[in-house]
C-alpha cells in the first residue's frame, strides 16, 4: 500500500505512462466528441490496428487485459464449449475465475513447461469429444509472450494453429505482451496474428495508461463483438482517450521501441545475473521477465529494498520484470543489490 | 462518426476532461506504483470518498457506469434474486442486458412517470414473493438524478428506503449523475447515500476521463466486492490514474462546482425555451437534461447543425444535455437556432 | 399442502399419469439398458417424434417444461441476444427467471391481448437493433396454446414466422400444451412445427409422468444441443423411462385423444358457465383452460370445496383447467357448485 | 445404442427400477394432487429424509445427480467463490462443465489418490486467499463413496470437516452413492451428514427411477434453495412421483438393503478376480465398483460379450459396477468369462 521509491521490478504495470501517450491523451481533450467510439480518434486507431494486424475483422478497444481475454474467448466459444490452456495461463491463475464467471466456460488446463502449449499437450485434453458428459473444448488459448517470459516461435505457433484447424479448434492469443514477442521474434504483428482467430494486443504494459485491443482476424465471426463488449462492461464512453493511447503507440512504431527497450533491460538483467553465484535463471529470457531461483533469505533481504513478486514460494522462485522506462542504471543498481545479498551466507 | 464542430448537447459524456482532472492525471505519472490499487492515490481517493459518503463499507473504483451498476447490484443480490427498477432505468434500456448477462438476474420493471419509483409502484412488483415460480425481488434500483433529468427529493428517497427496509429489499442507487442531484437538492452526498445500501458515484459525466465509484454503506456486506470487481473485469492495473481523477473532483468540491454549472446551463436552456412557441418541456428540469417535444421537421432541421439525441421518435421528444463545460454562449446560440427553426412552418 | 379429495381444476399437472403411460413405464423396467439415452426406447421415441414433427434436426427429451424452454431458447440464441415474448409468457412469469439465470438473456416483453404476439407487437421491440446499448433480440418465443388458453391459428403462426425470417429472428414455440392446440386447429404437429425453428412438445400435461421433448427443425443448428442439455442438468440417466412415456403417448395418437378430451371438458365447462349469471369468460376457450371473472366472495366460497388458482386477484379472475382425466361428471358437479355459489348475494 | 442381453457391469444406472419403487410409483397414481411438491407424498418423503439425516434444514428433491450437485454447491457458494475438489470428481469430469456454466464458479482441482481429498491436499489450493487475482475457494466438494469406489472413513470426513470449519470453507458431499458408503462404514446417514453443510443423497443408482435429494444441514442457509431449484429447472410438476420413489427406498431401509446387496456383489467380483492371473484390482473395493487393470486385448475381447466402460485407455483400466439387482450368478458368469479371456495369450 505504498508507492515505490526505487524503480520497481514487480511488474510492467507498476510503471507509469509513456510521455508520448500522455501527450496524445492531452491532445485528445479538445472540444466535444461523440461517445462510445463514434469519434475520429477511435476510427483512426482501429483502422490503424486493423492494418497492423492484417485483420479482416474489426478491432475493439477495451479497458484491460481481463476484459480483452474474456471478450476474445467469448467471440470464439460456442455456448457450451470449453477452453484448453496452460495451467500457468493468466486466464487460469490471475483473473479470479473471470472466464468461468462471465462466460460459463470450463478451462481444461495442461501443465506446460515454460508456459508453452504444443499440439501434443493440447491433444491430451481432447479425450471425450463428442461425449456429452465431458466438457467440449472449442478454443485453445495461448499467451504470447507467456507468463514465464518465454516466446513461441512462429513455427511453434503455426504448428498449433494447423493442429487446431485440423481439429475444429479455434485459436485465441492473449497478447498482453504481444509487442515483446514481436520484438524477440523480429516479426510483424501481422505474422503473429496470422496464427490466431482472435487475439488481444496489450497497450497497458507497453506504455499506455490503460487500453487493450481485441483483434478479430478474418476467420472468426465478430458480429456479436460490439454487443458482448457492452455486456461485459468494457465499452468506454469517452473512448477517444483510449483510442488516443493506441494512436501514440502506433505512431513511429513506438510500441516496438518500448518493447525493444523493455526486452533489452530484461536481457541486461539476465546477463548480469549470470555472474552472480546462487542465482539461477529458470526460464529462457525471451521477453521482459526474468524468473530466478535464489535463497529464500536472500529474497527476503532484497524485498526490503526492492519491489518484486515471489512467484513460487516453496520453489524459492521470483519474477523480475522490466518495462519501457526501466533504465540501464536501474538494472545495474538492482544487480548490485542482488550481488551484495547473494554474497551473504544463506 | 464525426467529431463535433459546435458544442454538443447530445450527452454529458460528449464532453472532454476537466483541466483539473487532466492535471491530476499528469501529476500521477511519476515513478512506479504498485498496481491494482495498492498505491497512495487509490488509498487517498477511496478514503476521501468514504468520508464524503459517510460510508462504513469500502469504496471501489471501476471503469464505467455499467461496471458500477452491475457490481453494485451484484453486492446486494442473493444468487436467485431479481431487481425492481423503472422501465426507463439505464440498467434496463441502455446496457444491452448486462445485468441479466453478468448477474443472471431478472429486472422487474415498472412504468414510472418522470422516471421515479415510489413505494406504491415498487409494491406492484412484490406479488408472488415466497412462491418459487415467481422471480423474487431482492433489490430496488433507483437512479438519482433519473434518466429523465428529474430528482428524487430526500423525503421521497427516505420513503423508498423505509419501505424497502420494511420489506426485506435492499436499495441500490445508480448515481451516474448523483452530483447533479446533490446540487439540485442542496444536500451532501452523505445525505443521499444514507438512503441506499450500495450506490455508485459517477465521475465520468462530471468531468473525469473515465471513472466511477461503488460505495458500500454500512448495512451491506461488501466482503466479496474486490473479487467481484476483478471477475467483472473492472479492476484497473494502473489504478492510480483512475484514483487521481477522483482526487481532483473531490478537491475544493470540484464535483459540486461542475454539477452546479451543468445544472445551471440546463436551467438557462429551459428558461430560454419557455419563450419559444412549439417547444414543450416534458419533464421537470432538475439536473443537466432537458427533454422537449417539438415538431419532427424542426428536430431534423436542428440536427443538421447540432448534435443531440431523439429520445422518443414517435413522441417527437428530444433530449438536450449540458455539462461542466457547456458555456452560456453555447446555450444562447443553441436557443437562437431552436428559435429560428421553430419559426418556420411545420 | 394437502391432496385433493375432489377433482382439481387447478392445473393440468394436478392430474396423475395416463394408464397407458404407466403401463409403458412398467414394461420398460426389464433388464439392463445403456444409460443417458443409449437405449432402444429412446431411439424409438426420438425417431417417432422426429417423424411426427417432420424435423430434420434431432429430438431431445428433458425432464420438464422449464428445462425444455431454456434448452430450446439456448439453441437459438447468440451469446449476446435477447428474447421477445408476451408479458404473460411462462418463461417470463412462471419460471423464477430461469432464462435470465441460465442463459444470461434478457426478455423483451410485450403486453399481448389474449396472450398472443403479432408481427406488429413484435416490431415494437425491434427499436435499437444494431445499437450496442440496446438488448438485441434474436429469438421470438411464443406459446401454443397460450397461457390464457387461446390458440394461434396456423395463419397467425405463419405471419409471425414470415416476419421473423424477414427480420433475422428465430422462432421458438413453447409447446407445453401443443397437443391441445393441434386438436383445436385440427392440424398435425408437423404443421405447427413448420412455423418454428425449435419447439417443445409437452408430455407432462398431456398425461405423462414427467417428460418434454425439444424438437430441432431443419433450420436450426442443434449441434450443441446434447451438451447444453447435459450442462442444464436435463439429461436423464435412466432415460428409457422418459422415452417410454412418449412411446405410449405417440401410439394410436394417444396424445391427440388426451388433448381432445381435455379440450372437450373445457368447452363443456365454458358452455355450462354461459348459463350462470355473474360469471364472465374473459378469453376465448381454445384449449383446456377457462378464465372467468366472478365475484371475489364467490371465488372464496368455491375454493373451500374446489382446488383452482386465482389468476388475477385485483381483476377477480380465476383459471380453471381440465385434463385428460377430467370426467364430464366432474365438470357438471363443478358447474353445479359454481351455480349454487353464484346465486348467493355478493 | 443397443439394449443389453446379459447383465451390464457398465454402471449402476444401467439397471432398472426396484419393484418396490415401481409399486410406490403406481400407487401414487391416484386422484389429483397439488403440483410442484404441494402434495402429501412430498411432505412425507422430505420429512422422513430430514429425520434420516438429522437435518435442521430442508430437503429438496431433484431429478438427477448433476441437478443435485449444482444445487447443493449453489447453496453454499458466495457469488464470487470457487470449489475445491478432486480431479476425479464427477462435477469436474462427468458433467460437461455444468458447475462452471450454471454457477459461474471455478473448480480448483487436486490430484487425489483413490479419489479422496485430505486436509493436506485441500490446503494446496488455499494459496492466494484474500488476493483478488486468485479464485477464492469457499466450498470443498467431496464424493462419498468416491468415483473410484473408495470410501472416506468417518474419521477422515471429520478431519476434513474440522479443517474446513477452521478455514472458512463449507463442505458439500456428492452422495450419489452415499448409501453404499453407509453400508461399508456400517454407519447411519446422519453420521455421514454430520460432516457436511449440504449433501446429496442419490436415489437413482440405488434403485429409483430417477430422483435425488439435496439435504441442507443446520449450518447452511437454505433460504434460497426453493428458488434456485426452480431456476435450475429441477422442480418437478408431478412431484409425487419423485417423492414416492424415496418413500419406497426409505421404508424398511430398502436403500440399505439395496446398497448392501450391490456392495456384496462387488466384493464377490473382487474376491473372484483375486484368483485370476493378469487382472489387478487398482483401488480398494469399498462400494459397488471394481477398478481393474488387465491386458488391453483381453478388455476388447470381454467387451464383445459384456457391457462395461474402459476408464483409463492408456492405463488399461476398466470399471466394473454392480447394482441392487446384480445376481450372484451374473457375477459368477462374468468371472468365468474374465477367467476364460485371461487365459488366452496376450
PDB file of C-alpha atoms in Angstrom, chain A residues 78-80 87 90-97 100-107 109 131-136, chain D residues 78-80 87 90-97 100-107 109 131-136:
ATOM      1  CA  UNK A  78     -19.906 -21.886 -28.613  1.00  0.00           C
ATOM      2  CA  UNK A  79     -22.374 -21.571 -25.763  1.00  0.00           C
ATOM      3  CA  UNK A  80     -21.393 -24.964 -24.387  1.00  0.00           C
ATOM      4  CA  UNK A  87      -2.029 -24.211 -16.161  1.00  0.00           C
ATOM      5  CA  UNK A  90      -3.272 -15.706 -16.882  1.00  0.00           C
ATOM      6  CA  UNK A  91      -6.933 -16.600 -17.504  1.00  0.00           C
ATOM      7  CA  UNK A  92      -6.463 -19.597 -15.232  1.00  0.00           C
ATOM      8  CA  UNK A  93      -4.390 -18.214 -12.418  1.00  0.00           C
ATOM      9  CA  UNK A  94      -4.733 -14.441 -12.292  1.00  0.00           C
ATOM     10  CA  UNK A  95      -8.250 -13.403 -13.191  1.00  0.00           C
ATOM     11  CA  UNK A  96     -10.179 -14.701 -10.174  1.00  0.00           C
ATOM     12  CA  UNK A  97     -12.138 -17.090 -12.383  1.00  0.00           C
ATOM     13  CA  UNK A 100     -15.814 -19.219 -15.735  1.00  0.00           C
ATOM     14  CA  UNK A 101     -17.909 -16.468 -14.206  1.00  0.00           C
ATOM     15  CA  UNK A 102     -18.635 -14.359 -17.257  1.00  0.00           C
ATOM     16  CA  UNK A 103     -18.568 -16.992 -19.992  1.00  0.00           C
ATOM     17  CA  UNK A 104     -19.665 -20.031 -18.013  1.00  0.00           C
ATOM     18  CA  UNK A 105     -16.867 -21.918 -19.647  1.00  0.00           C
ATOM     19  CA  UNK A 106     -14.548 -24.531 -18.217  1.00  0.00           C
ATOM     20  CA  UNK A 107     -10.797 -24.219 -18.507  1.00  0.00           C
ATOM     21  CA  UNK A 109      -5.629 -26.956 -18.179  1.00  0.00           C
ATOM     22  CA  UNK A 131     -19.365 -37.438 -25.400  1.00  0.00           C
ATOM     23  CA  UNK A 132     -21.827 -35.145 -23.681  1.00  0.00           C
ATOM     24  CA  UNK A 133     -20.505 -35.937 -20.218  1.00  0.00           C
ATOM     25  CA  UNK A 134     -17.191 -34.304 -20.980  1.00  0.00           C
ATOM     26  CA  UNK A 135     -16.532 -30.611 -21.341  1.00  0.00           C
ATOM     27  CA  UNK A 136     -16.088 -29.962 -25.060  1.00  0.00           C
TER      28      UNK A 136
ATOM     29  CA  UNK D  78     -20.804 -16.947  -2.431  1.00  0.00           C
ATOM     30  CA  UNK D  79     -21.355 -15.252  -5.762  1.00  0.00           C
ATOM     31  CA  UNK D  80     -17.620 -14.998  -6.368  1.00  0.00           C
ATOM     32  CA  UNK D  87      -9.572 -34.066 -10.206  1.00  0.00           C
ATOM     33  CA  UNK D  90     -17.903 -36.183 -11.033  1.00  0.00           C
ATOM     34  CA  UNK D  91     -18.539 -32.429 -11.099  1.00  0.00           C
ATOM     35  CA  UNK D  92     -15.151 -31.996 -12.756  1.00  0.00           C
ATOM     36  CA  UNK D  93     -15.056 -34.841 -15.227  1.00  0.00           C
ATOM     37  CA  UNK D  94     -18.571 -36.022 -15.976  1.00  0.00           C
ATOM     38  CA  UNK D  95     -20.964 -33.100 -16.026  1.00  0.00           C
ATOM     39  CA  UNK D  96     -19.823 -31.271 -19.162  1.00  0.00           C
ATOM     40  CA  UNK D  97     -18.834 -28.254 -17.100  1.00  0.00           C
ATOM     41  CA  UNK D 100     -18.941 -23.582 -14.351  1.00  0.00           C
ATOM     42  CA  UNK D 101     -21.866 -22.982 -16.692  1.00  0.00           C
ATOM     43  CA  UNK D 102     -24.698 -22.710 -14.206  1.00  0.00           C
ATOM     44  CA  UNK D 103     -22.881 -21.346 -11.173  1.00  0.00           C
ATOM     45  CA  UNK D 104     -20.085 -19.448 -12.889  1.00  0.00           C
ATOM     46  CA  UNK D 105     -17.716 -20.999 -10.398  1.00  0.00           C
ATOM     47  CA  UNK D 106     -14.219 -22.289 -10.893  1.00  0.00           C
ATOM     48  CA  UNK D 107     -13.213 -25.781  -9.843  1.00  0.00           C
ATOM     49  CA  UNK D 109      -8.820 -29.436  -8.637  1.00  0.00           C
ATOM     50  CA  UNK D 131      -5.785 -11.799  -3.153  1.00  0.00           C
ATOM     51  CA  UNK D 132      -8.369 -10.718  -5.685  1.00  0.00           C
ATOM     52  CA  UNK D 133      -6.420 -12.093  -8.622  1.00  0.00           C
ATOM     53  CA  UNK D 134      -6.884 -15.642  -7.394  1.00  0.00           C
ATOM     54  CA  UNK D 135     -10.079 -17.632  -7.432  1.00  0.00           C
ATOM     55  CA  UNK D 136     -11.324 -17.750  -3.842  1.00  0.00           C
TER      56      UNK D 136
END
